[in-house]
XYZ file of C-alpha atoms in Angstrom:
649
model
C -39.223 1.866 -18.221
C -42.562 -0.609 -18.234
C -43.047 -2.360 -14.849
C -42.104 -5.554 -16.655
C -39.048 -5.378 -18.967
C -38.192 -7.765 -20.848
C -34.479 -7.710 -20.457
C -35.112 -8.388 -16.796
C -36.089 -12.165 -18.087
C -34.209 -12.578 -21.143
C -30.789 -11.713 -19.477
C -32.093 -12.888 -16.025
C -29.471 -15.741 -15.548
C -26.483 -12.447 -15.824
C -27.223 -12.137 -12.141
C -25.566 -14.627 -11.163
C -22.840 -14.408 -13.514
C -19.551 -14.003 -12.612
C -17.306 -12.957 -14.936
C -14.496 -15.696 -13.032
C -16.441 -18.211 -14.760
C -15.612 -17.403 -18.289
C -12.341 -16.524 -17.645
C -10.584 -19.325 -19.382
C -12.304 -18.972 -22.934
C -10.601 -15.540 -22.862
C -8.280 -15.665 -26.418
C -4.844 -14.779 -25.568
C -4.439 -13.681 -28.911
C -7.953 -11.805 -29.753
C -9.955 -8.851 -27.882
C -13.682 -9.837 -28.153
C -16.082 -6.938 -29.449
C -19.751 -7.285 -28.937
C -21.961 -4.502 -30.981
C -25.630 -4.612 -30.093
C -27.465 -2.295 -32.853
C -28.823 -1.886 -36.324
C -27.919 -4.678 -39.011
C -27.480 -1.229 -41.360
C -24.280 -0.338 -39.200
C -22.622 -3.393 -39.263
C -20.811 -2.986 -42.771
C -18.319 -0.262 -41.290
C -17.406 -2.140 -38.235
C -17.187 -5.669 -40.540
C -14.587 -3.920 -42.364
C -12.646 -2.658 -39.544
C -12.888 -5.459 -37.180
C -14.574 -8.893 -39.712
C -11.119 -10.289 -40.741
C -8.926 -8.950 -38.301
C -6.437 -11.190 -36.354
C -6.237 -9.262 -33.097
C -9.997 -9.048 -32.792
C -13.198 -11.314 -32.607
C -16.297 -9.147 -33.601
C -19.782 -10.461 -32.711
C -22.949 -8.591 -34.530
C -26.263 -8.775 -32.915
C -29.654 -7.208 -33.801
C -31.662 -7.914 -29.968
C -31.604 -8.512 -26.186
C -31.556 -12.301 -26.638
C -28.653 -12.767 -28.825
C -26.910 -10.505 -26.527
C -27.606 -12.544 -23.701
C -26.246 -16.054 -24.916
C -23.215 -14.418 -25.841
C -22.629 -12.535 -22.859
C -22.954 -15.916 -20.701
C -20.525 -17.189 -23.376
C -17.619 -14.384 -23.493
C -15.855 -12.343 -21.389
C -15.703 -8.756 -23.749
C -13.064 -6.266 -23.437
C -15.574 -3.652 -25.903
C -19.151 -3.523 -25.924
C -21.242 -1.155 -28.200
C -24.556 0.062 -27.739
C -26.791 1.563 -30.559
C -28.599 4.473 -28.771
C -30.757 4.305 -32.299
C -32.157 0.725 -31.599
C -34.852 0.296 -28.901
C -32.986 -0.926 -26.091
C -33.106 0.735 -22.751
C -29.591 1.726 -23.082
C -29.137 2.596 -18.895
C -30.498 -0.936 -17.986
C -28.673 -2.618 -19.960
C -25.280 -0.970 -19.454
C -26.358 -0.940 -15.204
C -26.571 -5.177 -15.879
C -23.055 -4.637 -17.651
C -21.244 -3.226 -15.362
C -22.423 -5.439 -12.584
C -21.522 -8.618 -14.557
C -18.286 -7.469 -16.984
C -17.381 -4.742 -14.650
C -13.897 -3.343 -16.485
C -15.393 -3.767 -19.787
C -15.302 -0.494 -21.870
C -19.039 0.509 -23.127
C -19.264 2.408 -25.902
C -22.034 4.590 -27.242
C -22.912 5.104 -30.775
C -24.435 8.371 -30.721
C -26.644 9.987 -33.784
C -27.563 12.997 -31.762
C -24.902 15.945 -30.957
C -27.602 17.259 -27.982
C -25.059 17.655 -25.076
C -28.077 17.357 -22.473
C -28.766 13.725 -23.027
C -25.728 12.299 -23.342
C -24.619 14.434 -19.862
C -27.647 11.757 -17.999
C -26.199 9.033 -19.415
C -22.749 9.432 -18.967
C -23.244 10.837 -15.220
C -24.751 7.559 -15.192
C -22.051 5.613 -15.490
C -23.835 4.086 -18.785
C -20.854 4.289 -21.184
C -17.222 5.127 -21.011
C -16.870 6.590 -24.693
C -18.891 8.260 -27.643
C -18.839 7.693 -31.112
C -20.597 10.408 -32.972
C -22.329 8.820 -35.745
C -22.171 9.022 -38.637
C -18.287 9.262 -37.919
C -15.626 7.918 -40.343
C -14.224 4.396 -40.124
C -10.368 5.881 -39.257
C -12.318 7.682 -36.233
C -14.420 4.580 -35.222
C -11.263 2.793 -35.138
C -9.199 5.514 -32.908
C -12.190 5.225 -30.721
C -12.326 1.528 -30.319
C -8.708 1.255 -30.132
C -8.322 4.003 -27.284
C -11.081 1.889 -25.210
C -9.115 -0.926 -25.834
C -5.913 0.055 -24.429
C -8.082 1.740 -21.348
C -9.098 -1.686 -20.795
C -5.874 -3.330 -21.057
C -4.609 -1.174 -18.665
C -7.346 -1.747 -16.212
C -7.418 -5.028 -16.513
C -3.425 -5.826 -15.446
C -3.778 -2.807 -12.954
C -6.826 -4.452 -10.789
C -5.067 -7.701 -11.589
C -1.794 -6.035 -10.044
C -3.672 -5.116 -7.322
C -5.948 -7.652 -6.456
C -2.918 -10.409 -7.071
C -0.285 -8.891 -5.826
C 3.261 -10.305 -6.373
C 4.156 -13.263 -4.408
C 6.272 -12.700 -1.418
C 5.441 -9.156 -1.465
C 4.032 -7.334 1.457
C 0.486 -6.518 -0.723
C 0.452 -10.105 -0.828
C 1.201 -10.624 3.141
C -1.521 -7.955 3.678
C -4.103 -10.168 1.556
C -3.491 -12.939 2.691
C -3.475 -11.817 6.263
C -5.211 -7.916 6.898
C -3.844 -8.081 10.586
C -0.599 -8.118 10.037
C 0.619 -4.969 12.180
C 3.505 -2.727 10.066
C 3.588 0.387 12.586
C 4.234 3.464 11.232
C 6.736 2.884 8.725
C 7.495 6.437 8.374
C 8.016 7.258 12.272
C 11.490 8.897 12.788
C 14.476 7.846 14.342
C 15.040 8.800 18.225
C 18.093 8.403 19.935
C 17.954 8.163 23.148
C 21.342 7.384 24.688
C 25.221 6.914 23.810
C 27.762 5.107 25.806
C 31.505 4.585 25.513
C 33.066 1.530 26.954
C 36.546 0.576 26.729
C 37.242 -2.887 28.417
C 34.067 -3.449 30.034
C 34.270 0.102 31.623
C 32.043 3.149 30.815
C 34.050 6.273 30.049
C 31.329 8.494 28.649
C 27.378 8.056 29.098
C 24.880 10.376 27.999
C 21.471 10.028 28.046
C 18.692 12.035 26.369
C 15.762 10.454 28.194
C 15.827 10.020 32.440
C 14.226 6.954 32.267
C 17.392 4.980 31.162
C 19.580 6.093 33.868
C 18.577 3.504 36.286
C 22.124 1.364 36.530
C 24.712 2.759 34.059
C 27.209 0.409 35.502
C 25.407 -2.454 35.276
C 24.363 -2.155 31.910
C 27.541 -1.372 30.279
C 28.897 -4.241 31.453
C 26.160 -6.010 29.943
C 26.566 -4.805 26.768
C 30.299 -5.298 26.999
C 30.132 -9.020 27.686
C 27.541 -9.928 25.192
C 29.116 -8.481 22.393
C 32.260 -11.062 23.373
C 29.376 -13.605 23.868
C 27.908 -13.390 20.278
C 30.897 -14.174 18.354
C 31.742 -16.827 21.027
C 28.642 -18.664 20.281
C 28.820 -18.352 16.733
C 32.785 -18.489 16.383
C 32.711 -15.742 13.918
C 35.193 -12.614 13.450
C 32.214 -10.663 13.338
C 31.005 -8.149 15.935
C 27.618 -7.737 17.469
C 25.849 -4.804 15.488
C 22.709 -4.754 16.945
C 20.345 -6.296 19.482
C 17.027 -4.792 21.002
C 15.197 -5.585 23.811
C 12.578 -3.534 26.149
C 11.393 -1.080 22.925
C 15.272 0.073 23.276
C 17.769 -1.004 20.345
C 21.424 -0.656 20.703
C 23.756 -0.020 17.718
C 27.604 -0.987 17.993
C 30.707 0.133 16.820
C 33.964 -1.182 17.366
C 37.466 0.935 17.936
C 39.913 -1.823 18.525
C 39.303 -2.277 22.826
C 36.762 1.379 22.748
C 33.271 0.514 21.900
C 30.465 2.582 21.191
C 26.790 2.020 21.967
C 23.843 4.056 20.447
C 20.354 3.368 22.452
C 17.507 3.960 19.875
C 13.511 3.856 19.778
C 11.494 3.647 16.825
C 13.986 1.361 15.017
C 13.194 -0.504 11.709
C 14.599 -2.531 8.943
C 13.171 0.730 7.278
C 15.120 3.348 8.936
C 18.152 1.181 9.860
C 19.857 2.236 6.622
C 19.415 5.906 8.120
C 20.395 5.504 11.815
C 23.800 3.757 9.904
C 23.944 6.663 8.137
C 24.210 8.978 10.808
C 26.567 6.810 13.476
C 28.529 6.765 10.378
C 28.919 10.727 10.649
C 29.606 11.329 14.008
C 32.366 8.466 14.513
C 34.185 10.471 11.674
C 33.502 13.311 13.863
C 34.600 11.497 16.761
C 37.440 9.399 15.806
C 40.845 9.838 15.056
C 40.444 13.498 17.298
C 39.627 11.341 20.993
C 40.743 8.618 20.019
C 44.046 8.634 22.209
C 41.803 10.361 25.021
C 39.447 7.565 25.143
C 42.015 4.748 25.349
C 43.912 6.412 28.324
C 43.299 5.112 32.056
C 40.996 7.251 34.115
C 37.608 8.960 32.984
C 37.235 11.401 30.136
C 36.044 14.509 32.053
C 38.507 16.373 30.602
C 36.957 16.020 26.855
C 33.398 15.601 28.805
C 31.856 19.093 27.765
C 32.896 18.634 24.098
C 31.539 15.261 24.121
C 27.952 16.771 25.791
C 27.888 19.440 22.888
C 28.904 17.112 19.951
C 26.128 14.483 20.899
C 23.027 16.717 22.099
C 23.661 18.066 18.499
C 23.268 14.510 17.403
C 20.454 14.098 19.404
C 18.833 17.501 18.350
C 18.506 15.885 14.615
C 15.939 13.843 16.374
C 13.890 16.496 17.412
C 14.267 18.158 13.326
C 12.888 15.050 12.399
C 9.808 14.951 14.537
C 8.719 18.020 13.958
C 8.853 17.408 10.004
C 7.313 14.231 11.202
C 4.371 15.571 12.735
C 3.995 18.298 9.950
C 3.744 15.621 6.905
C 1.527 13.733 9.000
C -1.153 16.266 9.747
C -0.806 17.239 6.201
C -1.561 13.986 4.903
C -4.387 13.689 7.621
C -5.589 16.926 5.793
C -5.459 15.430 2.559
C -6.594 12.019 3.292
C -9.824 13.001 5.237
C -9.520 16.677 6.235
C -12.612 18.918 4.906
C -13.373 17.920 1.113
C -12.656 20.645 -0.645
C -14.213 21.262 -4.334
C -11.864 23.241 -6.469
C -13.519 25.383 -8.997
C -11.555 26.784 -12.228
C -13.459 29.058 -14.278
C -12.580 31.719 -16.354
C -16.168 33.486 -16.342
C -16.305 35.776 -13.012
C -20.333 35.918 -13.246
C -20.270 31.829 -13.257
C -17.776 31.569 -10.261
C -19.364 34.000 -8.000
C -22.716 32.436 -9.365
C -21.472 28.744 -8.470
C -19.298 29.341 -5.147
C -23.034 31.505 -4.156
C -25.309 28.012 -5.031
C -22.588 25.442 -3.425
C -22.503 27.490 -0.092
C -26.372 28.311 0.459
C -26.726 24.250 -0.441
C -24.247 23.032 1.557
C -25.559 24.249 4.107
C -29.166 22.651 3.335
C -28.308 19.219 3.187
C -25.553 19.990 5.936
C -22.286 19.029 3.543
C -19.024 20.306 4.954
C -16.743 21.339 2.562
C -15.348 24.046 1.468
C -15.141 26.140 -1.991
C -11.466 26.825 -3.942
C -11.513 28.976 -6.721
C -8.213 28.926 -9.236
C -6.847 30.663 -11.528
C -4.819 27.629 -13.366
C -4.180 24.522 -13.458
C -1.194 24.513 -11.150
C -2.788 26.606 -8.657
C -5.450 23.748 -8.793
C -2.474 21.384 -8.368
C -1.336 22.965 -5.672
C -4.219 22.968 -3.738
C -4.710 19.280 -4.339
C -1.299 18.429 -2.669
C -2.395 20.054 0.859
C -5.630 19.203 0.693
C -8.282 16.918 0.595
C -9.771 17.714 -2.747
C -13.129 15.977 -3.458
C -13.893 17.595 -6.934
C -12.307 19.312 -9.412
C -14.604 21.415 -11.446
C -13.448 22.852 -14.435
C -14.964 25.266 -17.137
C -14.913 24.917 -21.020
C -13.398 28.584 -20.652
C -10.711 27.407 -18.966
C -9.417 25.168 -20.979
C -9.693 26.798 -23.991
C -8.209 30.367 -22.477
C -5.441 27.647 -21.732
C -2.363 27.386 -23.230
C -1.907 23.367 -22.156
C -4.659 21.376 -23.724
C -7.564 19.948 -21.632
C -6.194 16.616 -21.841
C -3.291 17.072 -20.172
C -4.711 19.260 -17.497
C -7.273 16.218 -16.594
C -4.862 13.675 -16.567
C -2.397 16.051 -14.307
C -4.750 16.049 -12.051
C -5.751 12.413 -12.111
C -1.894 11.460 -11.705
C -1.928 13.712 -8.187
C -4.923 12.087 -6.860
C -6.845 9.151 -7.932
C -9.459 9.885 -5.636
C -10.581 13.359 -6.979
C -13.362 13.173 -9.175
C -13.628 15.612 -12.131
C -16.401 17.657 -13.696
C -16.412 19.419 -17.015
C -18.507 22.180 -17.447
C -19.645 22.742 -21.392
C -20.574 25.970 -22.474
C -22.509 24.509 -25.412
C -25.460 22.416 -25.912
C -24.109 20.730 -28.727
C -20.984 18.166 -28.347
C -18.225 19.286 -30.573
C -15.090 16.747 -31.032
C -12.838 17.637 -28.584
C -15.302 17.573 -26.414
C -15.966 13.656 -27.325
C -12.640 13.812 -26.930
C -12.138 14.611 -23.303
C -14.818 12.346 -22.742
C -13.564 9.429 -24.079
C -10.272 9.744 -22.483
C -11.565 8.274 -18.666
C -10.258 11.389 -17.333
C -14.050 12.843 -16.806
C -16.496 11.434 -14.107
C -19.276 14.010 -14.062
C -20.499 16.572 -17.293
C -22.627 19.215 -17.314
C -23.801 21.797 -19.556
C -23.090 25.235 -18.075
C -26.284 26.998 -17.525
C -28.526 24.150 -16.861
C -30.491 23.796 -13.523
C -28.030 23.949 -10.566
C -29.759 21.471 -8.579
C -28.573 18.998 -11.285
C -25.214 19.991 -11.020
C -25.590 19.792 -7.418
C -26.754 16.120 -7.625
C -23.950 15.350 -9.513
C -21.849 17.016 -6.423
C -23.271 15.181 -3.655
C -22.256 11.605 -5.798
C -18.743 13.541 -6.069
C -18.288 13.859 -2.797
C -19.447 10.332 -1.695
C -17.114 8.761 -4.502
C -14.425 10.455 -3.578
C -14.572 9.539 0.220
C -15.326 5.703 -0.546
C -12.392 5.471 -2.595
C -9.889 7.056 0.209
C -11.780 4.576 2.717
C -10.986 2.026 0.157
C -7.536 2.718 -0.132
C -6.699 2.937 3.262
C -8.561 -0.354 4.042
C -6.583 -2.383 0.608
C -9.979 -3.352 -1.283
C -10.866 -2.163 -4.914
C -13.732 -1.942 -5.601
C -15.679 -4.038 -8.269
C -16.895 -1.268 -10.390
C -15.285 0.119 -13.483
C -14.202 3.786 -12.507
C -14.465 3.245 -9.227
C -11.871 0.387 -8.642
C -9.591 1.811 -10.750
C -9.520 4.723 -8.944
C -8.768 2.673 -5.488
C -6.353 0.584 -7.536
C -4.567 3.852 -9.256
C -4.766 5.312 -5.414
C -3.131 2.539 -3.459
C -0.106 1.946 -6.032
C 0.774 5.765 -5.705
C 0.775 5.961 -1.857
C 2.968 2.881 -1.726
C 4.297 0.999 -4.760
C 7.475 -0.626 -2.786
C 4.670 -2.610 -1.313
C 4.359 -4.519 -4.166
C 8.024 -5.821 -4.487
C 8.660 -9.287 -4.135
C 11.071 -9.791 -1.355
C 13.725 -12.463 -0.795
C 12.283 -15.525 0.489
C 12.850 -15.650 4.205
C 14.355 -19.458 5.415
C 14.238 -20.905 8.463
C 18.280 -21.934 9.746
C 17.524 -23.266 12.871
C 15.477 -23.913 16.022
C 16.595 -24.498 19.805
C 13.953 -25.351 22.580
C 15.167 -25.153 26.441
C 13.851 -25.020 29.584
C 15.174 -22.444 32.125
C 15.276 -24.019 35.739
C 16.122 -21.735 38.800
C 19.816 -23.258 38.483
C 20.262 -23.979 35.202
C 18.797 -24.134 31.209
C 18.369 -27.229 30.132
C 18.460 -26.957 25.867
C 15.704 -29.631 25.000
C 15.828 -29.968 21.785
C 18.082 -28.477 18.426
C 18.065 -28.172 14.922
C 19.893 -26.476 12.411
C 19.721 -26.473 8.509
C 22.452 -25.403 5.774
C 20.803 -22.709 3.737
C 22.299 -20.952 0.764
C 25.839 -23.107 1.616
C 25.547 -21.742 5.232
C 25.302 -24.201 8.580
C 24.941 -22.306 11.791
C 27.399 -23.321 14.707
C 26.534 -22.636 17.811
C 26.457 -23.648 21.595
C 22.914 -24.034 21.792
C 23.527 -23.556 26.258
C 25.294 -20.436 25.685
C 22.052 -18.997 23.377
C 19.815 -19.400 25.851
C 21.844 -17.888 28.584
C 22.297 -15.380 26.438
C 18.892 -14.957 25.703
C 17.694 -15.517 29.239
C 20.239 -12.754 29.871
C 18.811 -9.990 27.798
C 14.986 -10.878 29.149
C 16.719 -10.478 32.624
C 18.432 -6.932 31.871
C 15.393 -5.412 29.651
C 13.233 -6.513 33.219
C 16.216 -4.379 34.945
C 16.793 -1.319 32.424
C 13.476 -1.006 31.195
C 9.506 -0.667 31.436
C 7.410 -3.195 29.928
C 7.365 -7.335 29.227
C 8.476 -7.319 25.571
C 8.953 -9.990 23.486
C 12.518 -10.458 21.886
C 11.670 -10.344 18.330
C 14.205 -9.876 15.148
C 16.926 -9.920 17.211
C 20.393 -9.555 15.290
C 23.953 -11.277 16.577
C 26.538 -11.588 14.440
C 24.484 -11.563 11.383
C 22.049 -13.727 12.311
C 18.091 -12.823 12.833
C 16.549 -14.387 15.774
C 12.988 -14.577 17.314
C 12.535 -15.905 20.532
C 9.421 -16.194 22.516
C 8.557 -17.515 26.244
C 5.742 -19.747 27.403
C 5.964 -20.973 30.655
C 9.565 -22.249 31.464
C 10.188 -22.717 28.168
C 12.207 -20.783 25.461
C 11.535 -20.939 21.766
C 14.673 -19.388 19.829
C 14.320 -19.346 15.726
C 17.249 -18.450 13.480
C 15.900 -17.010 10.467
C 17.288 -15.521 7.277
C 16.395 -12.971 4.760
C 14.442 -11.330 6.931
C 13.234 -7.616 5.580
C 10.955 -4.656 7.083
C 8.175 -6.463 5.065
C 8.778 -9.993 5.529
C 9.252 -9.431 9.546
C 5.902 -8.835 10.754
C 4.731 -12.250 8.926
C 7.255 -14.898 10.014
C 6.937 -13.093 13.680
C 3.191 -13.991 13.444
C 3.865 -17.288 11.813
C 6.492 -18.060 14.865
C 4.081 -17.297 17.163
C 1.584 -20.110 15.388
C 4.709 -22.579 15.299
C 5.589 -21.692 18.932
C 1.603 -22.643 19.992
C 1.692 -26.508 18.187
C 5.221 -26.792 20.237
C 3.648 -25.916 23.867
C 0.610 -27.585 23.255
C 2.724 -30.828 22.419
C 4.456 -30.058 25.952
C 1.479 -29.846 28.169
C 0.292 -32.679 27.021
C 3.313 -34.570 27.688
C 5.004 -33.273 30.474
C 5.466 -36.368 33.299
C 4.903 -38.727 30.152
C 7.458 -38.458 27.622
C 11.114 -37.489 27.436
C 12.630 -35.089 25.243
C 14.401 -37.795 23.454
C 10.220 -39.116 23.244
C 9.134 -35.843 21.308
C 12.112 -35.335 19.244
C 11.040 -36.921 16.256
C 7.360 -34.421 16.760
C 9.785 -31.373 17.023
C 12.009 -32.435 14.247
C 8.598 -33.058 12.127
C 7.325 -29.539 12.948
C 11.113 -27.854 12.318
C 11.358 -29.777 8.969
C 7.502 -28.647 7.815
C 8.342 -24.786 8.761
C 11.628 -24.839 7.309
C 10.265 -26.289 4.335
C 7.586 -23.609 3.594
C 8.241 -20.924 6.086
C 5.470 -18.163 4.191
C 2.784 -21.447 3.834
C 1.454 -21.342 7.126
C -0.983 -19.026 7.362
C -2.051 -20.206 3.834
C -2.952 -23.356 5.885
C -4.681 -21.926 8.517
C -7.040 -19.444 6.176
């Protein structure tokens, strides 16, 4: 290429161009098609594409005409005349940086494998058309890159603009958001049995929570009569959780069962249900006379020991599957790349395996060499591992009895991130070889016996990809180029599509402020709303002793200054946080594993304006002073309880 080209000043303004900016002339009705080439082609794609109603084609003969129309359109198809002087990788490098999902296609006079390998390991075009090639072909062709694109296009879109009210949305909007481990297993860590405020049966699986047994049953005892008291509802405490501990109820008319658990989620709830479920129909009718006599239950003691250190021993099942799944997706995620190599030829495997080792260690690469014998071998490996590249000979697919298509896109589907190499055994293309090249299944081609360093090359960009689009994933960007982005877009919907799902929208019910005084709590201020038909009624005194009650018993029972956050009483979700003397309580509904972490993050912003507003007026104003601030604030938040951090970003 001269030290001046001409394209770098004709389509010099395409540096700046961002493709945002043509966005609305987009037809809804019409894919654009630019061909840049020879005015003797045009006839055959005039007659495919001139009169069509699905499609606007645009003709040009140069650079410049290309250029006013690319600053004009946003094209789903561009074609590129390898016969007309144009410097086909320049141009198709500017391409992809300006239209980066738009599918280039290469008209291509010459069947010489060797060329078209640079130019496609290039990233210069995304399909061949073999010309001269017959106008039902040129159409499959065009019509195959035009569904590619379609499907690119609402993928990245899916990604990049994820459902509202979705926790890919929460995520983008906020990247800090904290989820935890969503996978982490249940543990239990302690049962009791209470019947009238007394504990009949305790057992605990960890020391730590034996400080006061006494104390704390009777705490859990009186606060289950305290939740429906303050909400006058028939309906029992389920669940509350303070300290890192969460305790589960269940009710046997006057015998009540409490189930201490760690690690518990709106994700696993559904799970630690599942199993209370199965041991009270273990339990119950067989003790239930037993537990409802006077005295203690020693006599059913040792059955009781053996029935729930089985229960607990589920625990330690699941934690060891636990640990294995994650150190196998720790292997697979960004364990040692592996390059997986099927070919039928033994000289060529021992040949390539011998090359990849001796260089590997050159350039000091560490990964390690997988020869199969099949494609499910292959898939097999690529499940436990952390497969890089997938090399695969023209031998072995047609020794196959499943054609080379599907085997590329089986592997595709397991793993986004692996990046695929077809080895031709031939210098000259033949059609299915097009083919598999058009389908976007192929990221890297070579010709069997050329140099090795040059498949080598090719290698080293392998395993770079391949790395940048797990980093990618893991981090929630896509990338801007074609292959690429798909790739991290493809990758991030397969390791977690529930993340997309729009959730209920979470309201806000209700607010109480109070002050808690050595003697006494004084409730400052409270507000409640009627949503979906429903109007919370409750003795806003009794919630914060309540409140101030389980702050008092986690500093008692447990390690740790945790904040009380999605607690649950009688059906209602409540977040309560401290500052000073004061107590913020928020009654919120619809809340969901996904939805949690963001309203806890947008309380804690809502719970900052409200103590600043204190401070500033303590010894100045009255509470009956800053009501109509409070009630301001409540009404905004209850309003638009998700806008917040919108606001703030």
């Amino acid at each position: 290429m001269a030290e001046k080209d001409p394209i770098d000043d004709i389509l010099g303004d395409l540096g700046d161009f961002k493709a945002e900016t043509v966005e609305e002339q987009i037809s809804a009705d019409k894919t654009e098609i630019l061909l840049i080439g020879r005015p003797e082609i045009y006839p055959q794609f005039q007659d495919l594409f001139g009169s069509s109603p699905d499609h606007h084609l645009y003709l040009v003969s140069n650079v410049e005409q290309a250029a006013e129309l690319l600053l004009q359109h946003f094209f789903a198809i561009i074609i590129l005349d390898d016969s007309f002087d144009i410097d086909i990788p320049s141009i198709s490098n500017l391409l992809r940086q300006n239209h980066p999902i738009a599918r280039i296609l290469l008209l291509y006079s010459d069947a010489d494998f060797r060329r078209t390998t640079d130019l496609f390991n290039d990233g210069s075009f995304d399909g061949v058309i073999l010309m001269p090639s017959s106008t039902d072909e040129i159409y499959k062709t065009i019509m195959h890159q035009e569904a590619q694109y379609a499907i690119q296009r609402e993928v990245m879109k899916f990604v990049q603009e994820p459902p509202k009210l979705s926790k890919a949305s929460f995520l983008l909007l906020d990247p800090s958001l904290s989820y935890g481990d969503e996978n982490q297993p249940l543990n239990f860590v302690g049962v009791m049995v209470v019947v009238n405020s007394v504990p009949k049966y305790t057992v605990f699986f960890e020391k730590a929570l034996e400080n006061d047994e006494i104390l704390f049953a009777a705490f859990l005892s009186s606060i289950t009569t305290l939740g429906d008291e303050l909400f006058h509802s028939k309906q029992a405490l389920k669940e509350i959780n303070f300290g890192g501990i969460s305790v589960i109820f269940r009710f046997v008319g006057n015998i009540q069962l409490a189930f201490l658990v760690k690690n518990l989620t709106r994700h696993n709830y559904e799970n630690a249900e599942s199993r209370i479920d199965d041991i009270m129909g273990e339990i119950f009718p067989r003790y239930m006379e037993t537990f409802a006599s006077d005295g203690m239950l020693h006599s059913i003691a040792d059955e009781l020991d053996s029935i729930f250190h089985k229960f607990d021993s589920i625990d330690e099942t699941k934690e060891e599957e636990y640990n294995q799944e994650m150190e196998a997706k720790a292997r697979r995620d960004f364990g040692q790349q592996c390059i997986v190599l099927m070919s039928h030829p033994s000289d060529l495997l021992s040949e390539l395996m011998t090359y990849l080792n001796q260089n590997a260690r050159l350039v000091e690469l560490d990964y390690k060499i997988v020869p199969v014998a099949d494609i499910d071998e292959a898939s097999n490996v690529i499940r436990e591992n952390n497969v890089a590249i997938f090399m695969i000979d023209q031998s072995s697919i047609n020794a196959s009895s499943q054609s080379g298509l599907f085997m590329l896109e089986s592997i595709e589907e397991l793993d986004p991130a692996v990046q695929i190499m077809y080895l031709s055994a031939d210098h000259t293309m033949n059609q299915e070889e097009i083919n598999l090249l058009n389908s976007g299944n192929i990221d890297f081609v070579h010709i069997r016996d050329e140099k090795k360093f040059r498949i080598f090359a090719s290698i080293q960009e392998g395993l770079r990809i391949s790395l940048k689009i797990k980093q990618e994933k893991s981090s929630g960007q896509t990338g801007a180029s074609s292959k690429e982005g798909l790739a991290v877009a493809k990758a991030m919907l397969k390791e977690n599509l529930e993340a997309f799902d729009s959730e209920e929208k979470p309201a806000l019910q209700g607010v109480v402020l109070a002050q808690n005084r050595i003697v006494e709590i004084v409730p400052l201020f409270t507000k409640f709303y009627i949503v979906d038909g429903e109007l919370i009624d409750l003795d806003a005194e009794l919630m914060a002793g309540l409140v101030t009650s389980l702050k008092q018993i986690s500093g008692e029972m447990f390690t740790g200054d945790q904040s009380i956050d999605g607690l649950d009483i009688a059906g209602k979700t409540v977040f309560v946080r401290f500052n000073a003397d004061f107590m913020f309580m928020y009654f919120v509904k619809n809340i969901t594993a996904n939805t949690q972490p963001l309203i806890s993050k947008e309380l804690d912003a809502v719970t900052m304006i409200y103590s600043e507003i204190i401070a500033e007026s303590l010894g100045v104003l009255t509470a009956e002073d800053l009501e109509p601030i409070f009630s301001q604030i409540a009404l905004k938040t209850h309003q638009s309880l998700t806008g917040l951090l919108a606001e703030r970003s």
